């Protein structure tokens, strides 16, 4: 049996951001500015997805939330980090278009 740690390490952080932020473009090294996923009143993009040291992170200036892909999912669904990992694993391995 593959552990949660091994499974989450096999999921590209690009997929996490593309999937949960409904990005219209693939991430391949660029930074992206989008409307906040946490503030529905946002009319000017205030959420940034950026690459730092080969890993993607987000910073949402309208809600002051930030972190990696797991933290994003944790905030989006109001769940803890472990539950966020489980959700990502289930979504990736059960619904991934190959």
PDB file of N, CA and C in Angstrom:
ATOM      1  N   UNK A   1       0.841  -1.181   0.000  1.00  0.00           N
ATOM      2  CA  UNK A   1       0.000   0.000   0.000  1.00  0.00           C
ATOM      3  C   UNK A   1       0.887   1.244   0.000  1.00  0.00           C
ATOM      4  N   UNK A   2       0.538   2.199  -0.843  1.00  0.00           N
ATOM      5  CA  UNK A   2       1.298   3.442  -0.922  1.00  0.00           C
ATOM      6  C   UNK A   2       0.744   4.407   0.115  1.00  0.00           C
ATOM      7  N   UNK A   3       1.632   5.023   0.888  1.00  0.00           N
ATOM      8  CA  UNK A   3       1.193   5.936   1.936  1.00  0.00           C
ATOM      9  C   UNK A   3       0.697   7.252   1.348  1.00  0.00           C
ATOM     10  N   UNK A   4      -0.018   8.003   2.174  1.00  0.00           N
ATOM     11  CA  UNK A   4      -0.513   9.319   1.766  1.00  0.00           C
ATOM     12  C   UNK A   4       0.637  10.222   1.359  1.00  0.00           C
ATOM     13  N   UNK A   5       1.753  10.145   2.085  1.00  0.00           N
ATOM     14  CA  UNK A   5       2.913  10.986   1.774  1.00  0.00           C
ATOM     15  C   UNK A   5       3.435  10.667   0.385  1.00  0.00           C
ATOM     16  N   UNK A   6       3.591   9.399   0.066  1.00  0.00           N
ATOM     17  CA  UNK A   6       4.085   9.025  -1.257  1.00  0.00           C
ATOM     18  C   UNK A   6       3.111   9.434  -2.353  1.00  0.00           C
ATOM     19  N   UNK A   7       1.823   9.295  -2.113  1.00  0.00           N
ATOM     20  CA  UNK A   7       0.828   9.660  -3.124  1.00  0.00           C
ATOM     21  C   UNK A   7       0.811  11.161  -3.363  1.00  0.00           C
ATOM     22  N   UNK A   8       0.818  11.949  -2.306  1.00  0.00           N
ATOM     23  CA  UNK A   8       0.754  13.407  -2.468  1.00  0.00           C
ATOM     24  C   UNK A   8       2.005  13.921  -3.171  1.00  0.00           C
ATOM     25  N   UNK A   9       3.135  13.269  -2.949  1.00  0.00           N
ATOM     26  CA  UNK A   9       4.380  13.673  -3.611  1.00  0.00           C
ATOM     27  C   UNK A   9       4.350  13.394  -5.107  1.00  0.00           C
ATOM     28  N   UNK A  10       3.477  12.512  -5.551  1.00  0.00           N
ATOM     29  CA  UNK A  10       3.370  12.171  -6.975  1.00  0.00           C
ATOM     30  C   UNK A  10       2.435  13.112  -7.726  1.00  0.00           C
ATOM     31  N   UNK A  11       1.746  13.992  -7.009  1.00  0.00           N
ATOM     32  CA  UNK A  11       0.793  14.911  -7.639  1.00  0.00           C
ATOM     33  C   UNK A  11       1.480  16.247  -7.889  1.00  0.00           C
ATOM     34  N   UNK A  12       1.518  16.683  -9.143  1.00  0.00           N
ATOM     35  CA  UNK A  12       2.164  17.970  -9.437  1.00  0.00           C
ATOM     36  C   UNK A  12       1.410  19.125  -8.775  1.00  0.00           C
ATOM     37  N   UNK A  13       2.161  20.040  -8.164  1.00  0.00           N
ATOM     38  CA  UNK A  13       1.503  21.199  -7.566  1.00  0.00           C
ATOM     39  C   UNK A  13       0.807  22.035  -8.636  1.00  0.00           C
ATOM     40  N   UNK A  14       1.300  21.966  -9.865  1.00  0.00           N
ATOM     41  CA  UNK A  14       0.629  22.678 -10.959  1.00  0.00           C
ATOM     42  C   UNK A  14      -0.802  22.164 -11.119  1.00  0.00           C
ATOM     43  N   UNK A  15      -0.988  20.849 -11.019  1.00  0.00           N
ATOM     44  CA  UNK A  15      -2.330  20.278 -11.156  1.00  0.00           C
ATOM     45  C   UNK A  15      -3.247  20.786 -10.047  1.00  0.00           C
ATOM     46  N   UNK A  16      -2.734  20.860  -8.837  1.00  0.00           N
ATOM     47  CA  UNK A  16      -3.549  21.321  -7.707  1.00  0.00           C
ATOM     48  C   UNK A  16      -4.092  22.714  -7.985  1.00  0.00           C
ATOM     49  N   UNK A  17      -3.219  23.632  -8.401  1.00  0.00           N
ATOM     50  CA  UNK A  17      -3.663  25.000  -8.663  1.00  0.00           C
ATOM     51  C   UNK A  17      -4.555  25.083  -9.900  1.00  0.00           C
ATOM     52  N   UNK A  18      -4.194  24.383 -10.953  1.00  0.00           N
ATOM     53  CA  UNK A  18      -5.013  24.397 -12.174  1.00  0.00           C
ATOM     54  C   UNK A  18      -6.417  23.863 -11.890  1.00  0.00           C
ATOM     55  N   UNK A  19      -6.490  22.780 -11.141  1.00  0.00           N
ATOM     56  CA  UNK A  19      -7.774  22.118 -10.869  1.00  0.00           C
ATOM     57  C   UNK A  19      -8.647  22.928  -9.913  1.00  0.00           C
ATOM     58  N   UNK A  20      -8.133  23.293  -8.759  1.00  0.00           N
ATOM     59  CA  UNK A  20      -8.948  23.931  -7.730  1.00  0.00           C
ATOM     60  C   UNK A  20      -9.181  25.419  -7.965  1.00  0.00           C
ATOM     61  N   UNK A  21      -8.359  26.042  -8.786  1.00  0.00           N
ATOM     62  CA  UNK A  21      -8.572  27.458  -9.128  1.00  0.00           C
ATOM     63  C   UNK A  21      -9.226  27.611 -10.494  1.00  0.00           C
ATOM     64  N   UNK A  22      -9.527  26.488 -11.145  1.00  0.00           N
ATOM     65  CA  UNK A  22     -10.159  26.503 -12.468  1.00  0.00           C
ATOM     66  C   UNK A  22      -9.411  27.400 -13.447  1.00  0.00           C
ATOM     67  N   UNK A  23      -8.108  27.220 -13.511  1.00  0.00           N
ATOM     68  CA  UNK A  23      -7.294  28.051 -14.397  1.00  0.00           C
ATOM     69  C   UNK A  23      -7.559  27.695 -15.853  1.00  0.00           C
ATOM     70  N   UNK A  24      -7.542  28.701 -16.692  1.00  0.00           N
ATOM     71  CA  UNK A  24      -7.746  28.507 -18.128  1.00  0.00           C
ATOM     72  C   UNK A  24      -6.452  28.178 -18.849  1.00  0.00           C
ATOM     73  N   UNK A  25      -5.353  28.252 -18.148  1.00  0.00           N
ATOM     74  CA  UNK A  25      -4.058  27.984 -18.760  1.00  0.00           C
ATOM     75  C   UNK A  25      -3.257  27.025 -17.888  1.00  0.00           C
ATOM     76  N   UNK A  26      -2.378  26.285 -18.515  1.00  0.00           N
ATOM     77  CA  UNK A  26      -1.489  25.378 -17.788  1.00  0.00           C
ATOM     78  C   UNK A  26      -0.363  26.192 -17.156  1.00  0.00           C
ATOM     79  N   UNK A  27       0.027  25.806 -15.969  1.00  0.00           N
ATOM     80  CA  UNK A  27       1.161  26.451 -15.314  1.00  0.00           C
ATOM     81  C   UNK A  27       2.442  25.790 -15.799  1.00  0.00           C
ATOM     82  N   UNK A  28       3.362  26.598 -16.271  1.00  0.00           N
ATOM     83  CA  UNK A  28       4.643  26.068 -16.742  1.00  0.00           C
ATOM     84  C   UNK A  28       5.768  27.056 -16.456  1.00  0.00           C
ATOM     85  N   UNK A  29       5.745  27.621 -15.250  1.00  0.00           N
ATOM     86  CA  UNK A  29       6.807  28.522 -14.834  1.00  0.00           C
ATOM     87  C   UNK A  29       6.386  29.968 -14.690  1.00  0.00           C
ATOM     88  N   UNK A  30       5.215  30.310 -15.188  1.00  0.00           N
ATOM     89  CA  UNK A  30       4.770  31.698 -15.124  1.00  0.00           C
ATOM     90  C   UNK A  30       4.000  31.977 -13.835  1.00  0.00           C
ATOM     91  N   UNK A  31       3.899  33.256 -13.484  1.00  0.00           N
ATOM     92  CA  UNK A  31       3.055  33.699 -12.384  1.00  0.00           C
ATOM     93  C   UNK A  31       1.689  34.052 -12.960  1.00  0.00           C
ATOM     94  N   UNK A  32       0.636  33.870 -12.161  1.00  0.00           N
ATOM     95  CA  UNK A  32      -0.724  34.119 -12.632  1.00  0.00           C
ATOM     96  C   UNK A  32      -1.456  34.983 -11.606  1.00  0.00           C
ATOM     97  N   UNK A  33      -2.237  35.928 -12.104  1.00  0.00           N
ATOM     98  CA  UNK A  33      -3.079  36.791 -11.277  1.00  0.00           C
ATOM     99  C   UNK A  33      -4.536  36.456 -11.579  1.00  0.00           C
ATOM    100  N   UNK A  34      -5.318  36.153 -10.535  1.00  0.00           N
ATOM    101  CA  UNK A  34      -6.729  35.802 -10.730  1.00  0.00           C
ATOM    102  C   UNK A  34      -7.591  36.482  -9.667  1.00  0.00           C
ATOM    103  N   UNK A  35      -8.901  36.433  -9.878  1.00  0.00           N
ATOM    104  CA  UNK A  35      -9.823  36.908  -8.850  1.00  0.00           C
ATOM    105  C   UNK A  35      -9.723  35.988  -7.639  1.00  0.00           C
ATOM    106  N   UNK A  36      -9.903  36.561  -6.483  1.00  0.00           N
ATOM    107  CA  UNK A  36      -9.813  35.801  -5.242  1.00  0.00           C
ATOM    108  C   UNK A  36     -10.797  34.638  -5.218  1.00  0.00           C
ATOM    109  N   UNK A  37     -10.339  33.499  -4.775  1.00  0.00           N
ATOM    110  CA  UNK A  37     -11.206  32.337  -4.570  1.00  0.00           C
ATOM    111  C   UNK A  37     -11.873  32.393  -3.195  1.00  0.00           C
ATOM    112  N   UNK A  38     -11.469  33.366  -2.373  1.00  0.00           N
ATOM    113  CA  UNK A  38     -11.969  33.468  -1.006  1.00  0.00           C
ATOM    114  C   UNK A  38     -12.855  34.688  -0.785  1.00  0.00           C
ATOM    115  N   UNK A  39     -12.834  35.631  -1.724  1.00  0.00           N
ATOM    116  CA  UNK A  39     -13.601  36.863  -1.617  1.00  0.00           C
ATOM    117  C   UNK A  39     -14.427  37.019  -2.885  1.00  0.00           C
ATOM    118  N   UNK A  40     -15.679  36.636  -2.830  1.00  0.00           N
ATOM    119  CA  UNK A  40     -16.538  36.654  -4.016  1.00  0.00           C
ATOM    120  C   UNK A  40     -16.839  38.063  -4.512  1.00  0.00           C
ATOM    121  N   UNK A  41     -16.562  39.072  -3.691  1.00  0.00           N
ATOM    122  CA  UNK A  41     -16.778  40.463  -4.095  1.00  0.00           C
ATOM    123  C   UNK A  41     -15.579  41.032  -4.848  1.00  0.00           C
ATOM    124  N   UNK A  42     -14.553  40.256  -4.982  1.00  0.00           N
ATOM    125  CA  UNK A  42     -13.334  40.700  -5.660  1.00  0.00           C
ATOM    126  C   UNK A  42     -13.642  41.002  -7.126  1.00  0.00           C
ATOM    127  N   UNK A  43     -13.334  42.213  -7.574  1.00  0.00           N
ATOM    128  CA  UNK A  43     -13.549  42.586  -8.977  1.00  0.00           C
ATOM    129  C   UNK A  43     -12.240  42.825  -9.709  1.00  0.00           C
ATOM    130  N   UNK A  44     -11.184  43.007  -8.955  1.00  0.00           N
ATOM    131  CA  UNK A  44      -9.846  43.186  -9.519  1.00  0.00           C
ATOM    132  C   UNK A  44      -9.000  42.024  -9.012  1.00  0.00           C
ATOM    133  N   UNK A  45      -8.299  41.333  -9.898  1.00  0.00           N
ATOM    134  CA  UNK A  45      -7.498  40.188  -9.445  1.00  0.00           C
ATOM    135  C   UNK A  45      -6.595  40.536  -8.259  1.00  0.00           C
ATOM    136  N   UNK A  46      -6.775  39.808  -7.176  1.00  0.00           N
ATOM    137  CA  UNK A  46      -5.979  40.054  -5.970  1.00  0.00           C
ATOM    138  C   UNK A  46      -5.294  38.779  -5.476  1.00  0.00           C
ATOM    139  N   UNK A  47      -5.450  37.709  -6.221  1.00  0.00           N
ATOM    140  CA  UNK A  47      -4.824  36.438  -5.843  1.00  0.00           C
ATOM    141  C   UNK A  47      -3.733  36.117  -6.853  1.00  0.00           C
ATOM    142  N   UNK A  48      -2.560  35.833  -6.341  1.00  0.00           N
ATOM    143  CA  UNK A  48      -1.411  35.537  -7.180  1.00  0.00           C
ATOM    144  C   UNK A  48      -0.966  34.098  -6.963  1.00  0.00           C
ATOM    145  N   UNK A  49      -0.701  33.420  -8.043  1.00  0.00           N
ATOM    146  CA  UNK A  49      -0.119  32.080  -8.008  1.00  0.00           C
ATOM    147  C   UNK A  49       1.263  32.240  -8.610  1.00  0.00           C
ATOM    148  N   UNK A  50       2.272  31.865  -7.853  1.00  0.00           N
ATOM    149  CA  UNK A  50       3.638  32.154  -8.287  1.00  0.00           C
ATOM    150  C   UNK A  50       4.567  30.976  -8.019  1.00  0.00           C
ATOM    151  N   UNK A  51       5.611  30.935  -8.799  1.00  0.00           N
ATOM    152  CA  UNK A  51       6.626  29.888  -8.681  1.00  0.00           C
ATOM    153  C   UNK A  51       7.773  30.409  -7.835  1.00  0.00           C
ATOM    154  N   UNK A  52       8.162  29.622  -6.830  1.00  0.00           N
ATOM    155  CA  UNK A  52       9.299  29.976  -5.989  1.00  0.00           C
ATOM    156  C   UNK A  52      10.045  28.688  -5.656  1.00  0.00           C
ATOM    157  N   UNK A  53      11.322  28.646  -6.015  1.00  0.00           N
ATOM    158  CA  UNK A  53      12.158  27.465  -5.752  1.00  0.00           C
ATOM    159  C   UNK A  53      11.524  26.176  -6.280  1.00  0.00           C
ATOM    160  N   UNK A  54      11.092  26.184  -7.494  1.00  0.00           N
ATOM    161  CA  UNK A  54      10.520  25.039  -8.225  1.00  0.00           C
ATOM    162  C   UNK A  54       9.156  24.566  -7.710  1.00  0.00           C
ATOM    163  N   UNK A  55       8.509  25.330  -6.855  1.00  0.00           N
ATOM    164  CA  UNK A  55       7.204  24.945  -6.318  1.00  0.00           C
ATOM    165  C   UNK A  55       6.252  26.138  -6.408  1.00  0.00           C
ATOM    166  N   UNK A  56       4.989  25.839  -6.686  1.00  0.00           N
ATOM    167  CA  UNK A  56       3.984  26.899  -6.763  1.00  0.00           C
ATOM    168  C   UNK A  56       3.364  27.182  -5.399  1.00  0.00           C
ATOM    169  N   UNK A  57       3.065  28.472  -5.192  1.00  0.00           N
ATOM    170  CA  UNK A  57       2.418  28.966  -3.980  1.00  0.00           C
ATOM    171  C   UNK A  57       1.354  29.979  -4.385  1.00  0.00           C
ATOM    172  N   UNK A  58       0.518  30.371  -3.434  1.00  0.00           N
ATOM    173  CA  UNK A  58      -0.456  31.423  -3.699  1.00  0.00           C
ATOM    174  C   UNK A  58      -0.408  32.465  -2.593  1.00  0.00           C
ATOM    175  N   UNK A  59      -0.812  33.666  -2.949  1.00  0.00           N
ATOM    176  CA  UNK A  59      -0.997  34.752  -1.984  1.00  0.00           C
ATOM    177  C   UNK A  59      -2.251  35.491  -2.404  1.00  0.00           C
ATOM    178  N   UNK A  60      -3.234  35.543  -1.511  1.00  0.00           N
ATOM    179  CA  UNK A  60      -4.479  36.254  -1.780  1.00  0.00           C
ATOM    180  C   UNK A  60      -4.500  37.502  -0.902  1.00  0.00           C
ATOM    181  N   UNK A  61      -4.329  38.651  -1.529  1.00  0.00           N
ATOM    182  CA  UNK A  61      -4.236  39.896  -0.780  1.00  0.00           C
ATOM    183  C   UNK A  61      -5.585  40.348  -0.220  1.00  0.00           C
ATOM    184  N   UNK A  62      -6.693  39.930  -0.809  1.00  0.00           N
ATOM    185  CA  UNK A  62      -7.998  40.371  -0.305  1.00  0.00           C
ATOM    186  C   UNK A  62      -8.409  39.624   0.965  1.00  0.00           C
ATOM    187  N   UNK A  63      -7.883  38.429   1.163  1.00  0.00           N
ATOM    188  CA  UNK A  63      -8.228  37.650   2.362  1.00  0.00           C
ATOM    189  C   UNK A  63      -7.029  37.420   3.278  1.00  0.00           C
ATOM    190  N   UNK A  64      -5.856  37.786   2.803  1.00  0.00           N
ATOM    191  CA  UNK A  64      -4.596  37.593   3.528  1.00  0.00           C
ATOM    192  C   UNK A  64      -4.266  36.113   3.735  1.00  0.00           C
ATOM    193  N   UNK A  65      -4.752  35.260   2.849  1.00  0.00           N
ATOM    194  CA  UNK A  65      -4.420  33.832   2.904  1.00  0.00           C
ATOM    195  C   UNK A  65      -3.262  33.564   1.948  1.00  0.00           C
ATOM    196  N   UNK A  66      -2.428  32.609   2.317  1.00  0.00           N
ATOM    197  CA  UNK A  66      -1.296  32.253   1.457  1.00  0.00           C
ATOM    198  C   UNK A  66      -0.831  30.850   1.806  1.00  0.00           C
ATOM    199  N   UNK A  67      -0.026  30.285   0.911  1.00  0.00           N
ATOM    200  CA  UNK A  67       0.532  28.970   1.189  1.00  0.00           C
ATOM    201  C   UNK A  67       0.746  28.153  -0.064  1.00  0.00           C
ATOM    202  N   UNK A  68       0.939  26.862   0.140  1.00  0.00           N
ATOM    203  CA  UNK A  68       1.150  25.940  -0.975  1.00  0.00           C
ATOM    204  C   UNK A  68      -0.197  25.387  -1.443  1.00  0.00           C
ATOM    205  N   UNK A  69      -0.164  24.432  -2.347  1.00  0.00           N
ATOM    206  CA  UNK A  69      -1.391  23.862  -2.886  1.00  0.00           C
ATOM    207  C   UNK A  69      -2.247  23.171  -1.842  1.00  0.00           C
ATOM    208  N   UNK A  70      -1.610  22.508  -0.895  1.00  0.00           N
ATOM    209  CA  UNK A  70      -2.367  21.820   0.159  1.00  0.00           C
ATOM    210  C   UNK A  70      -3.085  22.841   1.034  1.00  0.00           C
ATOM    211  N   UNK A  71      -2.397  23.921   1.341  1.00  0.00           N
ATOM    212  CA  UNK A  71      -3.001  24.993   2.144  1.00  0.00           C
ATOM    213  C   UNK A  71      -4.166  25.634   1.391  1.00  0.00           C
ATOM    214  N   UNK A  72      -4.030  25.781   0.077  1.00  0.00           N
ATOM    215  CA  UNK A  72      -5.113  26.319  -0.745  1.00  0.00           C
ATOM    216  C   UNK A  72      -6.376  25.473  -0.579  1.00  0.00           C
ATOM    217  N   UNK A  73      -6.236  24.173  -0.730  1.00  0.00           N
ATOM    218  CA  UNK A  73      -7.381  23.265  -0.615  1.00  0.00           C
ATOM    219  C   UNK A  73      -7.938  23.289   0.806  1.00  0.00           C
ATOM    220  N   UNK A  74      -7.063  23.359   1.778  1.00  0.00           N
ATOM    221  CA  UNK A  74      -7.484  23.451   3.169  1.00  0.00           C
ATOM    222  C   UNK A  74      -8.367  24.682   3.386  1.00  0.00           C
ATOM    223  N   UNK A  75      -7.945  25.825   2.850  1.00  0.00           N
ATOM    224  CA  UNK A  75      -8.735  27.058   2.976  1.00  0.00           C
ATOM    225  C   UNK A  75     -10.024  26.993   2.160  1.00  0.00           C
ATOM    226  N   UNK A  76      -9.947  26.479   0.944  1.00  0.00           N
ATOM    227  CA  UNK A  76     -11.126  26.442   0.069  1.00  0.00           C
ATOM    228  C   UNK A  76     -12.272  25.636   0.666  1.00  0.00           C
ATOM    229  N   UNK A  77     -11.937  24.533   1.327  1.00  0.00           N
ATOM    230  CA  UNK A  77     -12.966  23.627   1.832  1.00  0.00           C
ATOM    231  C   UNK A  77     -13.081  23.632   3.358  1.00  0.00           C
ATOM    232  N   UNK A  78     -12.330  24.543   3.996  1.00  0.00           N
ATOM    233  CA  UNK A  78     -12.362  24.673   5.452  1.00  0.00           C
ATOM    234  C   UNK A  78     -12.108  23.329   6.141  1.00  0.00           C
ATOM    235  N   UNK A  79     -11.012  22.694   5.735  1.00  0.00           N
ATOM    236  CA  UNK A  79     -10.619  21.397   6.286  1.00  0.00           C
ATOM    237  C   UNK A  79      -9.163  21.481   6.738  1.00  0.00           C
ATOM    238  N   UNK A  80      -8.733  20.521   7.541  1.00  0.00           N
ATOM    239  CA  UNK A  80      -7.350  20.545   8.010  1.00  0.00           C
ATOM    240  C   UNK A  80      -6.406  20.022   6.922  1.00  0.00           C
ATOM    241  N   UNK A  81      -5.119  20.127   7.177  1.00  0.00           N
ATOM    242  CA  UNK A  81      -4.107  19.774   6.182  1.00  0.00           C
ATOM    243  C   UNK A  81      -4.194  18.296   5.775  1.00  0.00           C
ATOM    244  N   UNK A  82      -4.402  17.425   6.730  1.00  0.00           N
ATOM    245  CA  UNK A  82      -4.511  15.995   6.419  1.00  0.00           C
ATOM    246  C   UNK A  82      -5.712  15.735   5.506  1.00  0.00           C
ATOM    247  N   UNK A  83      -6.851  16.326   5.841  1.00  0.00           N
ATOM    248  CA  UNK A  83      -8.056  16.152   5.020  1.00  0.00           C
ATOM    249  C   UNK A  83      -7.859  16.747   3.627  1.00  0.00           C
ATOM    250  N   UNK A  84      -7.126  17.855   3.552  1.00  0.00           N
ATOM    251  CA  UNK A  84      -6.840  18.468   2.250  1.00  0.00           C
ATOM    252  C   UNK A  84      -5.999  17.528   1.392  1.00  0.00           C
ATOM    253  N   UNK A  85      -5.003  16.893   1.995  1.00  0.00           N
ATOM    254  CA  UNK A  85      -4.180  15.926   1.252  1.00  0.00           C
ATOM    255  C   UNK A  85      -5.039  14.778   0.734  1.00  0.00           C
ATOM    256  N   UNK A  86      -5.905  14.257   1.577  1.00  0.00           N
ATOM    257  CA  UNK A  86      -6.782  13.158   1.172  1.00  0.00           C
ATOM    258  C   UNK A  86      -7.694  13.577   0.019  1.00  0.00           C
ATOM    259  N   UNK A  87      -8.227  14.776   0.101  1.00  0.00           N
ATOM    260  CA  UNK A  87      -9.113  15.262  -0.964  1.00  0.00           C
ATOM    261  C   UNK A  87      -8.354  15.391  -2.283  1.00  0.00           C
ATOM    262  N   UNK A  88      -7.156  15.954  -2.230  1.00  0.00           N
ATOM    263  CA  UNK A  88      -6.334  16.111  -3.434  1.00  0.00           C
ATOM    264  C   UNK A  88      -6.025  14.746  -4.034  1.00  0.00           C
ATOM    265  N   UNK A  89      -5.606  13.807  -3.201  1.00  0.00           N
ATOM    266  CA  UNK A  89      -5.274  12.454  -3.671  1.00  0.00           C
ATOM    267  C   UNK A  89      -6.488  11.818  -4.343  1.00  0.00           C
ATOM    268  N   UNK A  90      -7.637  11.887  -3.690  1.00  0.00           N
ATOM    269  CA  UNK A  90      -8.852  11.291  -4.261  1.00  0.00           C
ATOM    270  C   UNK A  90      -9.239  11.952  -5.574  1.00  0.00           C
ATOM    271  N   UNK A  91      -9.206  13.271  -5.616  1.00  0.00           N
ATOM    272  CA  UNK A  91      -9.573  13.981  -6.845  1.00  0.00           C
ATOM    273  C   UNK A  91      -8.594  13.679  -7.972  1.00  0.00           C
ATOM    274  N   UNK A  92      -7.314  13.633  -7.663  1.00  0.00           N
ATOM    275  CA  UNK A  92      -6.295  13.418  -8.696  1.00  0.00           C
ATOM    276  C   UNK A  92      -6.345  11.996  -9.250  1.00  0.00           C
ATOM    277  N   UNK A  93      -6.371  11.011  -8.383  1.00  0.00           N
ATOM    278  CA  UNK A  93      -6.289   9.629  -8.841  1.00  0.00           C
ATOM    279  C   UNK A  93      -7.630   9.068  -9.318  1.00  0.00           C
ATOM    280  N   UNK A  94      -8.737   9.671  -8.929  1.00  0.00           N
ATOM    281  CA  UNK A  94     -10.046   9.162  -9.341  1.00  0.00           C
ATOM    282  C   UNK A  94     -10.668   9.910 -10.506  1.00  0.00           C
ATOM    283  N   UNK A  95     -10.221  11.136 -10.763  1.00  0.00           N
ATOM    284  CA  UNK A  95     -10.876  11.935 -11.792  1.00  0.00           C
ATOM    285  C   UNK A  95      -9.908  12.523 -12.800  1.00  0.00           C
ATOM    286  N   UNK A  96      -8.672  12.139 -12.753  1.00  0.00           N
ATOM    287  CA  UNK A  96      -7.676  12.733 -13.642  1.00  0.00           C
ATOM    288  C   UNK A  96      -7.930  12.324 -15.090  1.00  0.00           C
ATOM    289  N   UNK A  97      -7.941  13.314 -15.977  1.00  0.00           N
ATOM    290  CA  UNK A  97      -8.050  13.052 -17.414  1.00  0.00           C
ATOM    291  C   UNK A  97      -6.670  12.712 -17.945  1.00  0.00           C
ATOM    292  N   UNK A  98      -6.520  11.507 -18.450  1.00  0.00           N
ATOM    293  CA  UNK A  98      -5.214  11.076 -18.974  1.00  0.00           C
ATOM    294  C   UNK A  98      -5.321  10.896 -20.467  1.00  0.00           C
TER     295      UNK A  98
END
